[in-house]
mmCIF file of C-alpha atoms and ligand atoms in Angstrom:
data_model
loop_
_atom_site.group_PDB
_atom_site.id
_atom_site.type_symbol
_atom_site.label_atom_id
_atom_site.label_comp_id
_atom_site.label_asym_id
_atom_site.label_seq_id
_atom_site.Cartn_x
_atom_site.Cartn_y
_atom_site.Cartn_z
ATOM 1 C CA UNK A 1 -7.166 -9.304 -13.911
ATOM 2 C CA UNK A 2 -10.431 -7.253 -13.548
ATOM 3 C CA UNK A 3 -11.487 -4.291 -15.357
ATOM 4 C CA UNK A 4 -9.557 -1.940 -12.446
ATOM 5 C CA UNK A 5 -6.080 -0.712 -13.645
ATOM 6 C CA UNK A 6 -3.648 -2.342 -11.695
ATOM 7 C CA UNK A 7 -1.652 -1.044 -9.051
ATOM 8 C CA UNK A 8 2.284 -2.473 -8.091
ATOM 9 C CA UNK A 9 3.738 0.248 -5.376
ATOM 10 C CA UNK A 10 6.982 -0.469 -4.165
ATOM 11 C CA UNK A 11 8.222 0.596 -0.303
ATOM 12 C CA UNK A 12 11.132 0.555 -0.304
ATOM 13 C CA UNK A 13 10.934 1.028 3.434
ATOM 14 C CA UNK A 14 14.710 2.353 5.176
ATOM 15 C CA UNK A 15 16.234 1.503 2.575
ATOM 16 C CA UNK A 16 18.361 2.371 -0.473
ATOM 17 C CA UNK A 17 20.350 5.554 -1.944
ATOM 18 C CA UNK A 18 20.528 8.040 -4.486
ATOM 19 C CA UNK A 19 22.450 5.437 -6.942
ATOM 20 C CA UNK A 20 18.979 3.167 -6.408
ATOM 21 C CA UNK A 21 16.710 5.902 -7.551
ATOM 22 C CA UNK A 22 19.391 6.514 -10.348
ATOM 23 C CA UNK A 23 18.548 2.533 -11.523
ATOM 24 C CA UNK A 24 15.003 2.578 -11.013
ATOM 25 C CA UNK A 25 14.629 5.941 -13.084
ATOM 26 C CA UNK A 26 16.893 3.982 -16.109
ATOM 27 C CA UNK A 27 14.654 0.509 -15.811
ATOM 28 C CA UNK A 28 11.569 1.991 -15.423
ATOM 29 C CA UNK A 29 11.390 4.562 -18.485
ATOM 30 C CA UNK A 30 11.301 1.434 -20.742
ATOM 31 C CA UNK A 31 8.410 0.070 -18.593
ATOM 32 C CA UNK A 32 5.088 -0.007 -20.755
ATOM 33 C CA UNK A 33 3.145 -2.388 -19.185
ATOM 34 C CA UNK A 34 -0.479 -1.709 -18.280
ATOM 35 C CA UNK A 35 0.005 -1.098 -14.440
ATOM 36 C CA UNK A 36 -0.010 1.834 -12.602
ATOM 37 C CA UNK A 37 3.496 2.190 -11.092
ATOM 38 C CA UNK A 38 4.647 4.482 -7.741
ATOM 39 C CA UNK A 39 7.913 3.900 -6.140
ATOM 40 C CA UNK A 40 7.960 5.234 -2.315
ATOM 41 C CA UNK A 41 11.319 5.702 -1.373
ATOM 42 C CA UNK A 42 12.296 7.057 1.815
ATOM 43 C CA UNK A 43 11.612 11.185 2.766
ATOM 44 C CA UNK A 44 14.780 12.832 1.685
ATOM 45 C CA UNK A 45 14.688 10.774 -1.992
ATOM 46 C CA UNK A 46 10.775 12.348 -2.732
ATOM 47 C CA UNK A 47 12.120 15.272 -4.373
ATOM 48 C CA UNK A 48 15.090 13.534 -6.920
ATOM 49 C CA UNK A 49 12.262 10.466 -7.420
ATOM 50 C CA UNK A 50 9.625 13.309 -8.718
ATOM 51 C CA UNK A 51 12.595 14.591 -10.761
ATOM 52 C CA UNK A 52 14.377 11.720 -11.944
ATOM 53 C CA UNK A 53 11.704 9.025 -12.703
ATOM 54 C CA UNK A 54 9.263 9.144 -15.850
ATOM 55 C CA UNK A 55 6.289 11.149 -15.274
ATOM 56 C CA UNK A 56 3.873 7.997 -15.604
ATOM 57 C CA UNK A 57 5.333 6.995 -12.414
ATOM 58 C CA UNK A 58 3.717 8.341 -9.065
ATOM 59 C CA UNK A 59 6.009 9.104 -6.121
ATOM 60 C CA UNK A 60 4.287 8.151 -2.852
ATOM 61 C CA UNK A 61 5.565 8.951 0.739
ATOM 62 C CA UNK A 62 5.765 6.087 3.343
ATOM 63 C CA UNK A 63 4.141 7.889 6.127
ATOM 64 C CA UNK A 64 2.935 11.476 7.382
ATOM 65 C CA UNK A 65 2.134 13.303 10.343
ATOM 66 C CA UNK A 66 -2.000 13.470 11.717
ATOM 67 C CA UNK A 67 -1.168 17.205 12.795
ATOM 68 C CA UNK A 68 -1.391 20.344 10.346
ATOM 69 C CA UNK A 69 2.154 21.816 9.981
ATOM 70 C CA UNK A 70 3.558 23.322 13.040
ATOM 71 C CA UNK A 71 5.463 22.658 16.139
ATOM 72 C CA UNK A 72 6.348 19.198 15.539
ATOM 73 C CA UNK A 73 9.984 18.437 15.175
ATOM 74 C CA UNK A 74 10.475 15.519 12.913
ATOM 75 C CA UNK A 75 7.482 15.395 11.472
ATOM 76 C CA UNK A 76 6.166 15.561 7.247
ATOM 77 C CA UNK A 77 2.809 16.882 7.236
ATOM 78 C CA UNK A 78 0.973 15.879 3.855
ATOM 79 C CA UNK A 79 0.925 19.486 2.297
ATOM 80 C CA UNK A 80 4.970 19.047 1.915
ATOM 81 C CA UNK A 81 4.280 15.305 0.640
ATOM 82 C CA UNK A 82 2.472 17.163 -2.133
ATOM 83 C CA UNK A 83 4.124 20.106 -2.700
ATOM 84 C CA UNK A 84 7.392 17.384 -3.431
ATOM 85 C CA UNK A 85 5.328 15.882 -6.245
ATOM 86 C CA UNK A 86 3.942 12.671 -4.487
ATOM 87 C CA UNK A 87 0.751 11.778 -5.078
ATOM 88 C CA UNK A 88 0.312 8.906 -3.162
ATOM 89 C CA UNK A 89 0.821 7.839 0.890
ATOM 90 C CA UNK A 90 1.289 4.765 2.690
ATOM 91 C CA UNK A 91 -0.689 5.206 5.960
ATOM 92 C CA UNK A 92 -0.914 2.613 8.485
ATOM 93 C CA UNK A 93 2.113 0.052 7.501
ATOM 94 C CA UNK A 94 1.823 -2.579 9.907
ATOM 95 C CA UNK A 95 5.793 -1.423 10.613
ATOM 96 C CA UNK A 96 3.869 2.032 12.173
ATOM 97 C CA UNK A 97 1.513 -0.028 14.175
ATOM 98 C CA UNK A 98 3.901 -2.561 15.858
ATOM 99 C CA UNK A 99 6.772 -0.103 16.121
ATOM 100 C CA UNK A 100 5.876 3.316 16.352
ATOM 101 C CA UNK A 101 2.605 2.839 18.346
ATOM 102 C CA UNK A 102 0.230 3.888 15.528
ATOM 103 C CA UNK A 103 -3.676 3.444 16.146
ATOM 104 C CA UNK A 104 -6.448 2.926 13.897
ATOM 105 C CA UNK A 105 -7.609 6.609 15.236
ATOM 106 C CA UNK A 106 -4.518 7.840 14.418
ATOM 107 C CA UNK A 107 -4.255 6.052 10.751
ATOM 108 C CA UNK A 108 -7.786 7.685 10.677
ATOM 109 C CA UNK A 109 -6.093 11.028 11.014
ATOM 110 C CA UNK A 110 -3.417 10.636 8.687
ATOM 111 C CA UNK A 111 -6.323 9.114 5.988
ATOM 112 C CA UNK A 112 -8.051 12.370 6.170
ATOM 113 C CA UNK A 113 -4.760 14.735 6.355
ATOM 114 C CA UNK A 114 -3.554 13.136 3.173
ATOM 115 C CA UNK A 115 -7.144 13.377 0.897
ATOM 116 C CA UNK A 116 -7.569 17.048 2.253
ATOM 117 C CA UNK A 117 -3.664 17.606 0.511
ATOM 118 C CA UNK A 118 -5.169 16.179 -2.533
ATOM 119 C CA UNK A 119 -2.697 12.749 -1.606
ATOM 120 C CA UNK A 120 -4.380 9.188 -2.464
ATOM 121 C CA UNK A 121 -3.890 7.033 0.567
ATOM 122 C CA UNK A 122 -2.484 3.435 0.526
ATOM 123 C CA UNK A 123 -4.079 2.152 3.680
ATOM 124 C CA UNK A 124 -2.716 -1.253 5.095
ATOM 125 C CA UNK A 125 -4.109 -3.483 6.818
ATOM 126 C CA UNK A 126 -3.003 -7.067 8.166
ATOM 127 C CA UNK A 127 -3.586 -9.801 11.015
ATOM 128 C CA UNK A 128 -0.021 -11.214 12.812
ATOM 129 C CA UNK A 129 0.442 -14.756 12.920
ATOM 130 C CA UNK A 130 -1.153 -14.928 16.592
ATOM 131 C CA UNK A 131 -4.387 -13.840 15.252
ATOM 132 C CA UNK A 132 -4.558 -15.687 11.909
ATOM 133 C CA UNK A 133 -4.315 -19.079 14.153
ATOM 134 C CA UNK A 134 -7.048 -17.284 16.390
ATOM 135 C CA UNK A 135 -9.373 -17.509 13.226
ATOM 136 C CA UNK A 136 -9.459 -13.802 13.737
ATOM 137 C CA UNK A 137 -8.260 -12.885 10.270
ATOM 138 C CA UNK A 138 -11.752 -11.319 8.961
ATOM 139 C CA UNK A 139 -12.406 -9.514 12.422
ATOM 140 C CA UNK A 140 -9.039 -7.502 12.607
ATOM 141 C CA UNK A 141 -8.736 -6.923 9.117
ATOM 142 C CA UNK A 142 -12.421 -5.478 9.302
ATOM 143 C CA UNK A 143 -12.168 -3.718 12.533
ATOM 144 C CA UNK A 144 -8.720 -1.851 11.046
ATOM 145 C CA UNK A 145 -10.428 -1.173 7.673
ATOM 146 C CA UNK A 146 -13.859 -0.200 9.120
ATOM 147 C CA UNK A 147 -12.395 2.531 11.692
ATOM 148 C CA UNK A 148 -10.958 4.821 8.753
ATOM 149 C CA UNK A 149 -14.015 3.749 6.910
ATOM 150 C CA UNK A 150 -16.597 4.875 10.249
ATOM 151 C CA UNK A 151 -14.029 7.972 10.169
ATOM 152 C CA UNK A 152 -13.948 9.401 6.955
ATOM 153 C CA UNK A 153 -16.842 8.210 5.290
ATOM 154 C CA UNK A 154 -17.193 5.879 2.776
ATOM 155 C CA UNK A 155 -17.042 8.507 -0.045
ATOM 156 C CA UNK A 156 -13.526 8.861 0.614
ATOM 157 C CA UNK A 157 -12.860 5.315 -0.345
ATOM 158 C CA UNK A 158 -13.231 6.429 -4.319
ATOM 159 C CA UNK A 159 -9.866 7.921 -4.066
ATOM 160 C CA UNK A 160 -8.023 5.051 -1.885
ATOM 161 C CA UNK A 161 -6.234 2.432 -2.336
ATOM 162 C CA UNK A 162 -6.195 -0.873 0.386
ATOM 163 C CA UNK A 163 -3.457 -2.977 0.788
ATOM 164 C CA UNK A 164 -3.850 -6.343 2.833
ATOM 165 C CA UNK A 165 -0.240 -6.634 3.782
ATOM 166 C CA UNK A 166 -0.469 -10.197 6.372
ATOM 167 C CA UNK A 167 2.334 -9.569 9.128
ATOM 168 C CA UNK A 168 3.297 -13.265 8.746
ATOM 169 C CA UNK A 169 4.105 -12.920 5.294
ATOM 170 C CA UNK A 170 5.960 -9.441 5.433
ATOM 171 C CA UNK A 171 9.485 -9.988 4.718
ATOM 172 C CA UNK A 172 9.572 -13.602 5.933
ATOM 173 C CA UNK A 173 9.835 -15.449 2.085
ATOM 174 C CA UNK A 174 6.179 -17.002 3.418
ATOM 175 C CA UNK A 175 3.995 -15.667 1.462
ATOM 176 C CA UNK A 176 0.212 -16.034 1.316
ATOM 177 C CA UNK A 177 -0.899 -18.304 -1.040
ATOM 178 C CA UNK A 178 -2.920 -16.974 -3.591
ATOM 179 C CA UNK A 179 -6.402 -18.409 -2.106
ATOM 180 C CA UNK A 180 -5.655 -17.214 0.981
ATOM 181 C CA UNK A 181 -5.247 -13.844 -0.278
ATOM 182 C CA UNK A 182 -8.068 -13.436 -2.416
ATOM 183 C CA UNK A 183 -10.197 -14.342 0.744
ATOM 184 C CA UNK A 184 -9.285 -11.757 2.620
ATOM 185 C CA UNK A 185 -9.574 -9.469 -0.369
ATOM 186 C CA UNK A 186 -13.014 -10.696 -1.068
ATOM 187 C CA UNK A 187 -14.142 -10.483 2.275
ATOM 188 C CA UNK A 188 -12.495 -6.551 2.463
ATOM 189 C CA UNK A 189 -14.849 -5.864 -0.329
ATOM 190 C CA UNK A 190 -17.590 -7.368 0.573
ATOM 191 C CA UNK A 191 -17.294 -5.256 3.961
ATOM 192 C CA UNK A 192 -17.176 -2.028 1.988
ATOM 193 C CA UNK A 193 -20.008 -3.004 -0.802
ATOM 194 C CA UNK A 194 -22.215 -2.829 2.513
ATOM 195 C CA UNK A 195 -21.831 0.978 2.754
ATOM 196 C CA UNK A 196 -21.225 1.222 -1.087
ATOM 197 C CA UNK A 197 -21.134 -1.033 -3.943
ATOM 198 C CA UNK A 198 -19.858 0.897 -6.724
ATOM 199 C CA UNK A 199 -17.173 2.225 -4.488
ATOM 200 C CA UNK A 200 -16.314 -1.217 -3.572
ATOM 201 C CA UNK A 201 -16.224 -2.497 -7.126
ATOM 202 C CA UNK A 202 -13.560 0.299 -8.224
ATOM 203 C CA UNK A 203 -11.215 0.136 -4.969
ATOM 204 C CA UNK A 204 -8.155 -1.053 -5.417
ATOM 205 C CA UNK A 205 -6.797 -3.791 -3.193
ATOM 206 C CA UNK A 206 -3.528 -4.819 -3.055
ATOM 207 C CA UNK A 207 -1.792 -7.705 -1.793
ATOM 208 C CA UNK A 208 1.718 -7.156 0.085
ATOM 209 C CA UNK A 209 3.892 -9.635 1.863
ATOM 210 C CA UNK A 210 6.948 -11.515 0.110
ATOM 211 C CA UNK A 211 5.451 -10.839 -3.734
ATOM 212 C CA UNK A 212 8.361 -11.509 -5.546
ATOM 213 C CA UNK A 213 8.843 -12.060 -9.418
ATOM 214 C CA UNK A 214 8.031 -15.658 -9.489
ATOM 215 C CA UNK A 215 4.866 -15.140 -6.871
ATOM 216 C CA UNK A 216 3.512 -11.947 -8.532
ATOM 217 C CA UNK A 217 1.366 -13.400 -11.246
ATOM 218 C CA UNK A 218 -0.830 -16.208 -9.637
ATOM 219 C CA UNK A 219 -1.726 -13.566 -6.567
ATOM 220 C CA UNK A 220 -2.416 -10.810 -9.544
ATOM 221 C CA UNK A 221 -4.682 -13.092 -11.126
ATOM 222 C CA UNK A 222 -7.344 -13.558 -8.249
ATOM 223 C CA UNK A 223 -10.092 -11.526 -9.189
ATOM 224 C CA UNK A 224 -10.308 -9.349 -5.793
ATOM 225 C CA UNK A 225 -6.496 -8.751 -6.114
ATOM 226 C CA UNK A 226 -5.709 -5.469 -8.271
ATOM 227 C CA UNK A 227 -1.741 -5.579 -7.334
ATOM 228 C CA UNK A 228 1.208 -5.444 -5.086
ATOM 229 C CA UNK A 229 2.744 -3.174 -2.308
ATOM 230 C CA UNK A 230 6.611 -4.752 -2.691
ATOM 231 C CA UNK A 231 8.683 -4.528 -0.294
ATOM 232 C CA UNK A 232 12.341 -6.357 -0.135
ATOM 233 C CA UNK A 233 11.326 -7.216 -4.309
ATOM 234 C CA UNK A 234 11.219 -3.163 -5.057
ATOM 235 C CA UNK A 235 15.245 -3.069 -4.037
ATOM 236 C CA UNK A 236 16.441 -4.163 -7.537
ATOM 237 C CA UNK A 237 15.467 -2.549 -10.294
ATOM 238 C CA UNK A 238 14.714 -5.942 -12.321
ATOM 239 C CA UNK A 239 12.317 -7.388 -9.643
ATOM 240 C CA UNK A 240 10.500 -4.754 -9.566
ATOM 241 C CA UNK A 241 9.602 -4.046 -13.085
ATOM 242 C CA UNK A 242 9.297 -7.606 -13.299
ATOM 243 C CA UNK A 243 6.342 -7.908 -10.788
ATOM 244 C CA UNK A 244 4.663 -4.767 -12.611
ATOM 245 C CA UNK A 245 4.668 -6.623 -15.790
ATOM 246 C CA UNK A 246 2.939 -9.568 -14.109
ATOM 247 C CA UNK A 247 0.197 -6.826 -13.231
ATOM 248 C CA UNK A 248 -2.207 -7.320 -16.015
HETATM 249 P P1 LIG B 301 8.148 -7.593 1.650
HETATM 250 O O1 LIG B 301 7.739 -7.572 0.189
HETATM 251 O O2 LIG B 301 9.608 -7.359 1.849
HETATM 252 O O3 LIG B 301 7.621 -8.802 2.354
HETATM 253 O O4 LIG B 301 7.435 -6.321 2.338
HETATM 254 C C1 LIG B 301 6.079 -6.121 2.135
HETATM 255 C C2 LIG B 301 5.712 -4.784 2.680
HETATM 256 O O5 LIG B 301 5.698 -4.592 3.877
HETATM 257 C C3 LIG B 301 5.396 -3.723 1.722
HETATM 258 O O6 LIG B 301 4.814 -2.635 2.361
#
């Protein structure tokens, strides 16, 4: 691993309860291991996570609204994210493009909404299956980084996190293989050291898509790959403080 910390996030997506928070809390206060840890469970468990797990653990939110707070039933606007004690958002989950229509405008929107609440975003990006065979890989992953990037600024990028999360390998057991990874990764960061190399050099990337305990530690040891955003391996309390430990 490089000189930045590492970063393991866990999403745990729609899923778990209370009586998961309850084990995570117990496991996690005997973590010590030299990653940065944030468990995003779903809305209503923000409050009880910021309560009930050690304070060294961030709280992150899996989504928020692009509006200010208002007329929008449904909605979380990032202000509430914060004022629940998260400190950290998921924005742009490949889940919210397919399924829910998102666009890189509107991940745009949501980047911005979060900084301006003092949130760090965890921006995803990720080519489907269709487009890896394309040989499109580098284009969409670029194209989806570069329109928050042509957005925001590049300056915001020193409080961000990137996670390349490949559809393929999102809760189908296939992961990437490490190489594969770390070529994405290296490419993301070469695409950002063109508007800003020391930025570049202290992002945090993250690989996501079917890191479990036994994967974790050859993907954490590429050097363009700073940690994790877990998925189905953030459900059980021993997975996931096993794949933090192999953050190093
Ligand atoms: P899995 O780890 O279940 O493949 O999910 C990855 C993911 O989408 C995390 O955001």
């Amino acid at each position: 691993m490089n000189k930045r910390t590492p970063l393991v996030a866990g999403n745990w997506k729609m899923n778990g309860r209370q009586e998961l928070l309850g084990d995570m809390a117990q496991a996690l206060a005997g973590y010590h291991g030299e990653a940065q840890v944030v468990v995003c469970p779903p809305f209503p468990y923000l409050a009880a996570a910021r309560a009930t797990l050690p304070e060294t653990v961030g709280v992150g939110g899996q989504n928020l609204s692009d509006q200010e707070d208002g007329a929008f039933t449904g909605e979380v606007s990032a202000p509430m994210l914060a004022e629940v004690g998260c400190g950290h958002v998921i924005i742009g989950h490949s889940e919210r493009r397919a399924l829910y229509g998102e666009t890189d405008a509107c991940i745009a929107d949501k980047f911005a909404r979060a900084q301006a609440a003092g949130l760090v975003p965890i921006l995803c990006v990720g080519e489907t299956l269709e487009e890896r065979e394309a040989g499109h890989t580098e284009q969409v992953v670029r194209r989806q980084l570069l329109a928050v990037v042509d957005a925001v600024g590049i300056a915001a990028f020193a409080q961000a996190v990137v996670a390349y999360e490949p559809v393929w390998a999102i809760g189908t057991g296939k992961t990437a293989s490490p190489e594969q990874a770390q070529e994405v990764h290296a490419d993301l960061r070469r695409t950002l050291a063109e508007k800003d190399p020391a930025i570049a050099d202290s992002l945090r990337l993250l690989y996501g898509g079917s890191v479990k305990a036994d994967n974790a530690g050859l993907l954490f040891a590429q050097s363009d790959i700073d940690g994790g955003l877990i998925g189905g391996a953030s459900l059980t309390a021993d997975s996931f403080i096993a794949i933090c430990q192999a953050a190093k």
